[in-house]
Structure formats: structure tokens, C-alpha cells
Amino acid sequence: MIAQSEKQRFEVREGRIRALYGHSTPEKMERKESAPPLLLYHGTTPQAIHTIRRSGLKPMKRQYVHLSVDVETARQVALRRTNRPIVLKIVALDAYQHGINFYLGNDMIWLSDPIPPQFISEND
């Protein structure tokens, strides 16, 4: 199941299968902080963009902010909620160097603590 999962949402730890992101657990999953790549991306909706510009990216109902390593993955994520996706560019390494924690989710997804607006721009 894990090897064939396209989105790689599970891992084996201590002989047990568990979800990588903790969507269904009330307590925050502890993750190991890692230095992110220079840029990451986040797909969103036109309705959310005004709040993000003002307040930054927040986990909302998740434990962490979910970020993609490429524009197309971020666009696909946004397409789940809108037919007019907006892809945001996150200057992740700069945010990390200014104290924002990042965590490797899998080879396509990074997780982070809230990201202030100064590290976010619309992808051209």
C-alpha cells in the first residue's frame, strides 16, 4: 500500500503504518526540522488570496502549512477547490533563515509552521 500510494501519505515506523501528516489526530505530530529548498509553492483560491496577502499562510484545519516542490503540484492542489487556481511562490530558504520551521513531508511536499506574507508572492 505504501509503495503504490501516489501521494506518499504513509510511512512504516516501529513496525506500524502511520499517516505522515496527522490529519486525523488531535495532537500535533512532532517532525524533524529541515532546511528547505530556495523556493516552494502553494496552491490556493481567489477567495483566499486577500487573507494570505494580509496574514500569510496558516495551517487552518491542518497541523502544518502544506507546500509543493513544483508549480504543477501546487496548481493541482488548488484545482481541488477552484477552477481558477492561484499559485504562490514561497521564498522558503529565506523564511527558514528568519526562524520559520520547515519539515520534509515527502519528495513532493514540505510542511511548515505559519509563513508571514513577506515571504510570499504570486508566481509569475
XYZ file of C-alpha atoms in Angstrom:
124
model
C 0.000 0.000 0.000
C 2.739 2.462 0.917
C 4.864 1.753 -2.157
C 1.916 2.094 -4.525
C 0.453 5.207 -2.920
C 0.830 8.057 -5.422
C 0.762 10.778 -2.755
C 3.020 9.003 -0.240
C 0.919 9.872 2.791
C 2.006 6.924 4.960
C 5.189 5.525 6.469
C 6.255 2.498 8.497
C 7.605 3.427 11.902
C 8.424 0.922 14.634
C 6.710 -1.812 12.614
C 3.439 0.115 12.285
C 1.878 2.019 9.388
C 1.011 5.618 10.176
C -0.098 8.741 8.352
C 2.707 11.180 7.613
C 0.724 14.367 8.116
C -1.542 13.673 11.096
C -4.758 14.989 9.529
C -6.870 12.810 11.798
C -5.005 13.109 15.099
C -5.800 15.839 17.630
C -2.222 16.161 18.900
C 0.423 17.777 16.713
C 2.789 15.252 15.144
C 6.380 16.035 16.027
C 8.575 16.346 12.954
C 12.290 16.909 12.463
C 13.093 20.421 11.242
C 14.944 20.580 7.913
C 16.355 23.352 5.745
C 14.007 23.711 2.743
C 14.912 24.397 -0.879
C 15.176 28.014 -2.009
C 11.595 28.106 -3.342
C 8.395 26.209 -2.583
C 4.851 26.698 -3.894
C 1.323 26.781 -2.509
C -1.880 26.458 -4.498
C -4.878 28.465 -3.340
C -8.176 30.001 -4.405
C -9.016 33.562 -5.480
C -11.171 33.871 -2.346
C -8.245 33.100 -0.021
C -5.611 35.300 -1.653
C -6.628 38.530 0.126
C -6.325 36.947 3.568
C -2.991 35.341 2.658
C -1.592 38.681 1.458
C -2.593 40.254 4.771
C -1.918 37.433 7.266
C 0.331 34.946 5.488
C -0.143 31.199 5.177
C -1.571 29.358 8.166
C -2.289 25.657 8.700
C -6.033 26.338 9.011
C -7.577 22.925 9.885
C -4.283 21.092 9.395
C -1.275 20.781 11.669
C 1.144 22.424 9.249
C 1.124 24.553 6.108
C 1.490 22.239 3.082
C 3.859 23.358 0.325
C 4.771 21.806 -3.009
C 8.201 21.486 -4.579
C 6.888 22.480 -8.024
C 4.319 24.770 -9.604
C 2.291 21.988 -11.224
C 1.724 20.106 -7.955
C 0.618 23.348 -6.257
C -1.734 24.038 -9.167
C -3.229 20.534 -8.919
C -3.824 21.036 -5.187
C -5.650 24.317 -5.835
C -7.741 22.726 -8.595
C -9.409 20.582 -5.916
C -11.147 23.746 -4.661
C -11.358 26.098 -7.646
C -11.246 26.205 -11.421
C -9.162 29.414 -11.157
C -6.088 28.297 -9.190
C -3.548 30.772 -7.887
C -0.026 29.504 -7.290
C 2.006 31.306 -4.658
C 5.791 31.309 -4.556
C 7.344 30.955 -1.111
C 10.920 32.112 -0.561
C 11.330 29.157 1.763
C 15.045 29.254 2.490
C 14.838 32.950 3.410
C 11.843 32.245 5.673
C 13.777 29.397 7.301
C 16.773 31.667 7.876
C 14.385 34.089 9.604
C 13.138 31.451 12.049
C 10.234 29.739 10.268
C 10.416 25.969 10.754
C 10.145 23.643 7.744
C 9.758 19.868 7.709
C 10.218 17.414 4.849
C 6.922 15.636 4.175
C 7.962 13.514 1.183
C 9.749 14.090 -2.115
C 6.944 16.384 -3.394
C 5.606 18.027 -0.215
C 7.137 20.164 2.515
C 5.381 21.205 5.713
C 5.937 24.391 7.668
C 4.794 26.476 10.557
C 2.841 29.649 9.588
C 4.562 31.760 6.930
C 4.327 35.574 7.145
C 3.314 37.496 3.990
C 6.775 38.978 3.366
C 7.961 35.531 2.185
C 5.042 35.021 -0.237
C 4.411 36.313 -3.750
C 2.219 35.277 -6.650
C 4.066 33.022 -9.079
C 4.552 34.750 -12.427
